[in-house]
mmCIF file of C-alpha atoms in Angstrom:
data_model
loop_
_atom_site.group_PDB
_atom_site.id
_atom_site.type_symbol
_atom_site.label_atom_id
_atom_site.label_comp_id
_atom_site.label_asym_id
_atom_site.label_seq_id
_atom_site.Cartn_x
_atom_site.Cartn_y
_atom_site.Cartn_z
ATOM 1 C CA MET A 147 -125.086 180.183 275.026
ATOM 2 C CA PHE A 148 -123.025 177.051 275.625
ATOM 3 C CA THR A 149 -126.114 174.841 275.386
ATOM 4 C CA LYS A 150 -127.130 176.461 272.098
ATOM 5 C CA ALA A 151 -123.663 175.964 270.636
ATOM 6 C CA LEU A 152 -123.643 172.369 271.886
ATOM 7 C CA PHE A 153 -127.044 171.792 270.290
ATOM 8 C CA VAL A 154 -125.870 173.054 266.893
ATOM 9 C CA PHE A 155 -122.611 171.094 267.074
ATOM 10 C CA THR A 156 -124.222 167.797 268.089
ATOM 11 C CA GLN A 157 -126.923 168.075 265.429
ATOM 12 C CA VAL A 158 -124.349 168.686 262.698
ATOM 13 C CA ILE A 159 -122.343 165.663 263.847
ATOM 14 C CA SER A 160 -125.521 163.572 264.034
ATOM 15 C CA ILE A 161 -126.614 164.492 260.502
ATOM 16 C CA VAL A 162 -123.190 163.859 258.968
ATOM 17 C CA THR A 163 -122.854 160.555 260.804
ATOM 18 C CA THR A 164 -126.358 159.514 259.745
ATOM 19 C CA VAL A 165 -125.619 160.139 256.076
ATOM 20 C CA ILE A 166 -122.373 158.150 256.280
ATOM 21 C CA LEU A 167 -124.087 155.334 258.180
ATOM 22 C CA ALA A 168 -126.974 155.147 255.703
ATOM 23 C CA TYR A 169 -124.587 155.143 252.740
ATOM 24 C CA ASN A 170 -122.498 152.303 254.160
ATOM 25 C CA TYR A 171 -125.630 150.356 255.074
ATOM 26 C CA ALA A 172 -126.993 150.704 251.531
ATOM 27 C CA LYS A 173 -123.715 149.384 250.112
ATOM 28 C CA ASP A 174 -123.656 146.459 252.542
ATOM 29 C CA TYR A 175 -127.292 145.720 251.782
ATOM 30 C CA ALA A 176 -126.592 145.642 248.048
ATOM 31 C CA ASP A 177 -123.625 143.311 248.581
ATOM 32 C CA ALA A 178 -125.695 141.017 250.804
ATOM 33 C CA ASN A 179 -128.624 140.999 248.374
ATOM 34 C CA PRO A 180 -127.242 140.381 244.878
ATOM 35 C CA PRO A 181 -129.707 139.923 242.028
ATOM 36 C CA PRO A 182 -131.276 136.479 242.403
ATOM 37 C CA PRO A 183 -130.291 133.810 239.885
ATOM 38 C CA PRO A 184 -132.903 132.660 237.415
ATOM 39 C CA THR A 185 -133.609 129.545 239.455
ATOM 40 C CA GLN A 186 -132.719 128.358 242.935
ATOM 41 C CA SER A 187 -132.175 124.796 243.942
ATOM 42 C CA PRO A 188 -134.218 123.328 246.815
ATOM 43 C CA LEU A 189 -131.002 123.047 248.837
ATOM 44 C CA SER A 190 -130.351 126.809 248.761
ATOM 45 C CA LEU A 191 -133.921 127.504 249.811
ATOM 46 C CA GLU A 192 -133.526 125.190 252.788
ATOM 47 C CA LEU A 193 -130.296 126.920 253.818
ATOM 48 C CA LEU A 194 -132.103 130.278 253.897
ATOM 49 C CA LYS A 195 -134.769 128.842 256.173
ATOM 50 C CA ILE A 196 -132.283 127.643 258.799
ATOM 51 C CA ARG A 197 -130.311 130.867 259.165
ATOM 52 C CA PRO A 198 -129.409 131.468 262.821
ATOM 53 C CA PRO A 199 -131.632 134.140 264.434
ATOM 54 C CA PHE A 200 -128.768 136.488 265.254
ATOM 55 C CA PHE A 201 -128.138 137.059 261.557
ATOM 56 C CA ASP A 202 -131.422 138.956 261.470
ATOM 57 C CA ILE A 203 -129.732 141.719 263.460
ATOM 58 C CA THR A 204 -126.067 141.603 262.534
ATOM 59 C CA THR A 205 -126.488 141.374 258.742
ATOM 60 C CA PRO A 206 -129.101 142.574 256.255
ATOM 61 C CA LYS A 207 -131.895 140.171 255.492
ATOM 62 C CA PRO A 208 -131.830 138.501 252.058
ATOM 63 C CA SER A 209 -135.112 140.128 251.071
ATOM 64 C CA PRO A 210 -135.759 141.700 247.680
ATOM 65 C CA GLY A 211 -136.297 145.380 247.214
ATOM 66 C CA PRO A 212 -134.451 148.585 248.148
ATOM 67 C CA PRO A 213 -132.541 148.885 251.443
ATOM 68 C CA PHE A 214 -134.940 151.530 252.779
ATOM 69 C CA THR A 215 -138.716 151.446 253.053
ATOM 70 C CA TYR A 216 -140.897 153.239 250.513
ATOM 71 C CA PHE A 217 -142.203 155.569 253.214
ATOM 72 C CA THR A 218 -138.667 156.873 253.830
ATOM 73 C CA GLY A 219 -138.512 158.604 250.460
ATOM 74 C CA LEU A 220 -141.945 160.138 250.908
ATOM 75 C CA PHE A 221 -141.067 161.366 254.394
ATOM 76 C CA ILE A 222 -137.812 162.999 253.316
ATOM 77 C CA ARG A 223 -139.579 164.721 250.405
ATOM 78 C CA PHE A 224 -142.707 166.007 252.117
ATOM 79 C CA PHE A 225 -141.800 166.492 255.790
ATOM 80 C CA PRO A 226 -139.723 169.679 255.204
ATOM 81 C CA THR A 227 -142.579 171.032 253.069
ATOM 82 C CA VAL A 228 -145.085 170.453 255.872
ATOM 83 C CA ILE A 229 -142.828 172.194 258.420
ATOM 84 C CA MET A 230 -142.285 175.123 256.047
ATOM 85 C CA PHE A 231 -146.058 175.429 255.563
ATOM 86 C CA LEU A 232 -146.575 175.552 259.343
ATOM 87 C CA TRP A 233 -143.883 178.212 259.648
ATOM 88 C CA LEU A 234 -145.436 180.341 256.894
ATOM 89 C CA THR A 235 -148.806 179.996 258.623
ATOM 90 C CA THR A 236 -147.380 181.350 261.885
ATOM 91 C CA VAL A 237 -145.634 184.205 260.057
ATOM 92 C CA CYS A 238 -148.874 185.259 258.358
ATOM 93 C CA ALA A 239 -150.786 184.994 261.634
ATOM 94 C CA ASP A 240 -148.200 187.143 263.430
ATOM 95 C CA ARG A 241 -148.498 189.873 260.808
ATOM 96 C CA GLN A 242 -152.270 189.895 261.116
ATOM 97 C CA THR A 243 -152.372 190.011 264.930
ATOM 98 C CA ASN A 244 -149.165 191.999 265.595
ATOM 99 C CA THR A 245 -147.910 189.353 268.038
ATOM 100 C CA PRO A 246 -145.330 190.620 270.610
ATOM 101 C CA GLN A 247 -141.767 189.456 270.035
ATOM 102 C CA ILE A 248 -141.561 187.542 273.320
ATOM 103 C CA GLN A 249 -144.606 185.455 272.378
ATOM 104 C CA LYS A 250 -143.255 184.729 268.899
ATOM 105 C CA THR A 251 -139.881 183.702 270.278
ATOM 106 C CA HIS A 252 -141.394 181.493 272.969
ATOM 107 C CA ARG A 253 -143.739 179.776 270.515
ATOM 108 C CA ASN A 254 -141.013 179.161 267.928
ATOM 109 C CA VAL A 255 -138.464 177.680 270.328
ATOM 110 C CA ILE A 256 -141.114 175.491 271.957
ATOM 111 C CA PHE A 257 -142.258 174.199 268.581
ATOM 112 C CA GLY A 258 -138.709 173.754 267.278
ATOM 113 C CA TYR A 259 -137.144 172.015 270.265
ATOM 114 C CA GLY A 260 -140.378 170.137 270.969
ATOM 115 C CA GLY A 261 -140.530 168.797 267.425
ATOM 116 C CA ILE A 262 -136.954 167.564 267.651
ATOM 117 C CA MET A 263 -137.682 165.871 270.972
ATOM 118 C CA VAL A 264 -140.773 164.128 269.569
ATOM 119 C CA CYS A 265 -138.746 162.830 266.621
ATOM 120 C CA ALA A 266 -136.133 161.422 269.002
ATOM 121 C CA VAL A 267 -138.711 159.674 271.195
ATOM 122 C CA ILE A 268 -140.740 158.221 268.308
ATOM 123 C CA SER A 269 -137.677 156.878 266.510
ATOM 124 C CA GLN A 270 -136.457 155.056 269.620
ATOM 125 C CA LEU A 271 -139.873 153.461 270.127
ATOM 126 C CA VAL A 272 -140.011 152.346 266.485
ATOM 127 C CA VAL A 273 -136.551 150.782 266.689
ATOM 128 C CA MET A 274 -137.491 148.886 269.857
ATOM 129 C CA VAL A 275 -140.668 147.477 268.313
ATOM 130 C CA TRP A 276 -139.206 146.579 264.890
ATOM 131 C CA ARG A 277 -135.708 145.819 266.154
ATOM 132 C CA ASN A 278 -135.388 142.642 264.054
ATOM 133 C CA ASP A 279 -135.926 144.356 260.701
ATOM 134 C CA LEU A 280 -132.894 146.315 259.552
ATOM 135 C CA ARG A 281 -134.816 148.054 256.787
ATOM 136 C CA VAL A 282 -137.142 149.606 259.365
ATOM 137 C CA VAL A 283 -134.295 150.388 261.779
ATOM 138 C CA TYR A 284 -132.121 152.218 259.253
ATOM 139 C CA SER A 285 -135.100 153.873 257.569
ATOM 140 C CA THR A 286 -136.224 155.216 260.937
ATOM 141 C CA LEU A 287 -132.767 156.522 261.792
ATOM 142 C CA LEU A 288 -132.447 158.207 258.405
ATOM 143 C CA MET A 289 -135.852 159.895 258.621
ATOM 144 C CA PHE A 290 -135.783 161.125 262.193
ATOM 145 C CA ASN A 291 -132.089 162.009 262.361
ATOM 146 C CA LEU A 292 -132.560 164.353 259.393
ATOM 147 C CA SER A 293 -135.853 165.760 260.686
ATOM 148 C CA PRO A 294 -134.177 168.384 262.970
ATOM 149 C CA ILE A 295 -132.991 170.270 259.861
ATOM 150 C CA PRO A 296 -136.358 171.907 258.970
ATOM 151 C CA PHE A 297 -137.190 172.492 262.644
ATOM 152 C CA PHE A 298 -133.871 174.270 263.131
ATOM 153 C CA LEU A 299 -133.999 176.317 259.933
ATOM 154 C CA PHE A 300 -137.593 177.521 260.256
ATOM 155 C CA PHE A 301 -138.161 177.822 264.005
ATOM 156 C CA ILE A 302 -134.887 177.881 265.970
ATOM 157 C CA CYS A 303 -132.128 179.463 263.888
ATOM 158 C CA ASP A 304 -133.595 182.973 263.855
ATOM 159 C CA GLN A 305 -134.414 182.870 267.592
ATOM 160 C CA LEU A 306 -131.066 181.673 268.984
ATOM 161 C CA PRO A 307 -129.564 185.162 269.515
ATOM 162 C CA LYS A 308 -132.834 186.675 270.777
ATOM 163 C CA TYR A 309 -133.656 184.789 273.971
ATOM 164 C CA GLU A 310 -132.202 183.419 277.168
ATOM 165 C CA ILE A 311 -133.712 181.164 279.811
ATOM 166 C CA LYS A 312 -134.707 182.775 283.094
ATOM 167 C CA ASN A 313 -132.886 181.793 286.314
ATOM 168 C CA ARG A 314 -129.859 180.739 284.322
ATOM 169 C CA ASP A 315 -127.977 178.953 287.116
ATOM 170 C CA GLU A 316 -130.972 176.895 288.188
ATOM 171 C CA ALA A 317 -131.830 176.156 284.557
ATOM 172 C CA ASN A 318 -128.315 174.853 283.833
ATOM 173 C CA LEU A 319 -128.520 172.491 286.799
ATOM 174 C CA PHE A 320 -131.947 171.368 285.604
ATOM 175 C CA LYS A 321 -130.502 170.605 282.151
ATOM 176 C CA LEU A 322 -127.826 168.395 283.712
ATOM 177 C CA LYS A 323 -130.528 166.472 285.565
ATOM 178 C CA ILE A 324 -132.467 165.914 282.337
ATOM 179 C CA ALA A 325 -129.328 164.660 280.578
ATOM 180 C CA GLY A 326 -128.660 162.287 283.488
ATOM 181 C CA ILE A 327 -132.207 160.938 283.270
ATOM 182 C CA GLN A 328 -131.767 160.289 279.547
ATOM 183 C CA LEU A 329 -128.532 158.405 280.175
ATOM 184 C CA SER A 330 -130.159 156.312 282.907
ATOM 185 C CA ILE A 331 -133.086 155.412 280.651
ATOM 186 C CA SER A 332 -130.693 154.368 277.885
ATOM 187 C CA LEU A 333 -128.800 152.027 280.206
ATOM 188 C CA LEU A 334 -131.991 150.569 281.698
ATOM 189 C CA LEU A 335 -133.468 149.838 278.269
ATOM 190 C CA SER A 336 -130.262 148.128 277.181
ATOM 191 C CA LEU A 337 -130.275 145.918 280.284
ATOM 192 C CA LEU A 338 -133.971 145.136 279.782
ATOM 193 C CA PHE A 339 -133.491 144.008 276.192
ATOM 194 C CA LEU A 340 -130.396 142.059 277.211
ATOM 195 C CA VAL A 341 -132.652 139.989 279.473
ATOM 196 C CA ILE A 342 -135.607 139.549 277.126
ATOM 197 C CA SER A 343 -133.965 139.502 273.680
ATOM 198 C CA GLY A 344 -130.290 138.621 273.905
ATOM 199 C CA PHE A 345 -126.957 140.320 273.412
ATOM 200 C CA GLU A 346 -127.254 141.455 269.778
ATOM 201 C CA THR A 347 -130.630 143.122 270.270
ATOM 202 C CA SER A 348 -129.422 144.719 273.498
ATOM 203 C CA LYS A 349 -126.389 146.078 271.660
ATOM 204 C CA LEU A 350 -128.594 147.558 268.949
ATOM 205 C CA ILE A 351 -130.939 149.189 271.474
ATOM 206 C CA PHE A 352 -127.973 150.547 273.428
ATOM 207 C CA MET A 353 -126.438 152.051 270.291
ATOM 208 C CA VAL A 354 -129.697 153.708 269.226
ATOM 209 C CA THR A 355 -130.692 155.080 272.640
ATOM 210 C CA MET A 356 -127.151 156.258 273.347
ATOM 211 C CA TRP A 357 -127.117 157.948 269.946
ATOM 212 C CA TYR A 358 -130.122 160.056 270.911
ATOM 213 C CA THR A 359 -128.778 160.644 274.415
ATOM 214 C CA VAL A 360 -125.550 162.096 273.023
ATOM 215 C CA PHE A 361 -126.788 163.949 269.953
ATOM 216 C CA PHE A 362 -130.271 165.021 271.083
ATOM 217 C CA SER A 363 -129.797 165.626 274.814
ATOM 218 C CA ALA A 364 -128.967 169.319 274.283
ATOM 219 C CA ALA A 365 -132.230 169.915 272.404
ATOM 220 C CA ILE A 366 -134.312 167.897 274.871
ATOM 221 C CA SER A 367 -132.712 169.604 277.884
ATOM 222 C CA GLU A 368 -133.256 173.042 276.346
ATOM 223 C CA PHE A 369 -136.923 172.240 275.695
ATOM 224 C CA CYS A 370 -137.499 171.021 279.257
ATOM 225 C CA ALA A 371 -135.719 174.058 280.746
ATOM 226 C CA ILE A 372 -137.801 176.462 278.636
ATOM 227 C CA CYS A 373 -141.012 174.753 279.773
ATOM 228 C CA GLU A 374 -139.892 174.824 283.419
ATOM 229 C CA TYR A 375 -138.399 178.330 283.733
ATOM 230 C CA GLY A 376 -139.599 180.276 280.708
ATOM 231 C CA ILE A 377 -137.572 182.674 278.573
ATOM 232 C CA GLN A 378 -136.904 186.383 278.292
ATOM 233 C CA LEU A 379 -135.505 188.505 275.516
ATOM 234 C CA ARG A 380 -131.835 189.346 275.879
ATOM 235 C CA ASP A 381 -132.498 193.063 276.448
ATOM 236 C CA GLU A 382 -135.550 192.496 278.653
ATOM 237 C CA GLY A 383 -133.750 193.201 281.923
ATOM 238 C CA GLU A 384 -132.702 196.696 280.901
ATOM 239 C CA ARG A 385 -136.144 197.526 279.515
ATOM 240 C CA ILE A 386 -137.917 196.442 282.696
ATOM 241 C CA GLY A 387 -135.719 198.805 284.680
ATOM 242 C CA VAL A 388 -136.646 201.681 282.402
ATOM 243 C CA TYR A 389 -140.350 200.900 282.768
ATOM 244 C CA GLU A 390 -140.062 201.100 286.558
ATOM 245 C CA GLN A 391 -138.401 204.467 286.265
ATOM 246 C CA GLN A 392 -141.240 205.825 284.170
ATOM 247 C CA GLU A 393 -144.091 204.416 286.252
ATOM 248 C CA ARG A 394 -142.992 205.498 289.753
ATOM 249 C CA GLY A 395 -143.632 209.046 290.964
ATOM 250 C CA GLY A 396 -141.367 211.143 293.169
ATOM 251 C CA ALA A 397 -138.129 209.258 293.741
ATOM 252 C CA ILE A 398 -137.014 207.370 290.656
ATOM 253 C CA ILE A 399 -135.985 203.787 291.384
ATOM 254 C CA TYR A 400 -134.057 201.692 288.905
ATOM 255 C CA ARG A 401 -134.556 198.000 289.681
ATOM 256 C CA PRO A 402 -133.179 195.571 287.073
ATOM 257 C CA ALA A 403 -135.096 192.380 286.367
ATOM 258 C CA TYR A 404 -134.435 189.140 288.215
ATOM 259 C CA GLY A 405 -131.474 187.412 286.690
ATOM 260 C CA HIS A 406 -129.811 190.667 285.641
ATOM 261 C CA PRO A 407 -126.122 190.766 286.701
ATOM 262 C CA HIS A 408 -126.783 193.925 288.755
ATOM 263 C CA ASN A 409 -130.003 192.722 290.324
ATOM 264 C CA SER A 410 -128.807 193.374 293.880
ATOM 265 C CA ASN A 411 -128.007 197.041 293.205
ATOM 266 C CA ILE A 412 -130.906 199.479 293.620
ATOM 267 C CA VAL A 413 -130.152 203.031 292.606
ATOM 268 C CA GLU A 414 -132.428 205.762 293.975
ATOM 269 C CA THR A 415 -132.282 209.282 292.597
ATOM 270 C CA LYS A 416 -134.122 212.450 293.512
#
């Protein structure tokens, strides 16, 4: 339950921080890109050509147009609609086939956490490739940092109180290992870009990768643990014990499921 609460908390902080960051960036971009004068002298054009390279990262480029790419607006408008359509498709399919609850829960959490993980990985790759274009960097952060909202609302929110990961102690240790791997990758990428691109680019890559390590590690760790250990419904342990009582003849044996707090106690009745 702690991991689920941590996931919700970190995603809320990430979304709020993203909105504030995007708002401040848009203001700074507007201040750095005032409307061009009717004419520009040859001297001012020459000064723009000799701008030091590090200004490409630390300040917005003096390029015309909005601070975010055109694709950003389309993504924010249509991506939640696409996710909602997929969710409605699964709901209709479940009603037609009478899918068991455990299968529905497993599919939804895999799709929800997996979608969030894919968004985190893709956004980091995009920032690394187009690291010198602030419009692409901030557009990517805005799109993919808000993308967990539809995944959470349609696929995860309803399933949070219904499931738990099997082998809880081993799964928690596995989650810590995944978080440690994410942190190591973030540091290695920052050192790599420090060598090949310089301090400012390395700082940008470190900030972005650390962002996803802090705010998305709970979702990524939960996804990996579900894939590794599987899930069970919260009342599954008690129901398995009842099934064993009904199926055995003669002596009735109650044997709770593995992972149940009373797993070591076997009660035999005549």
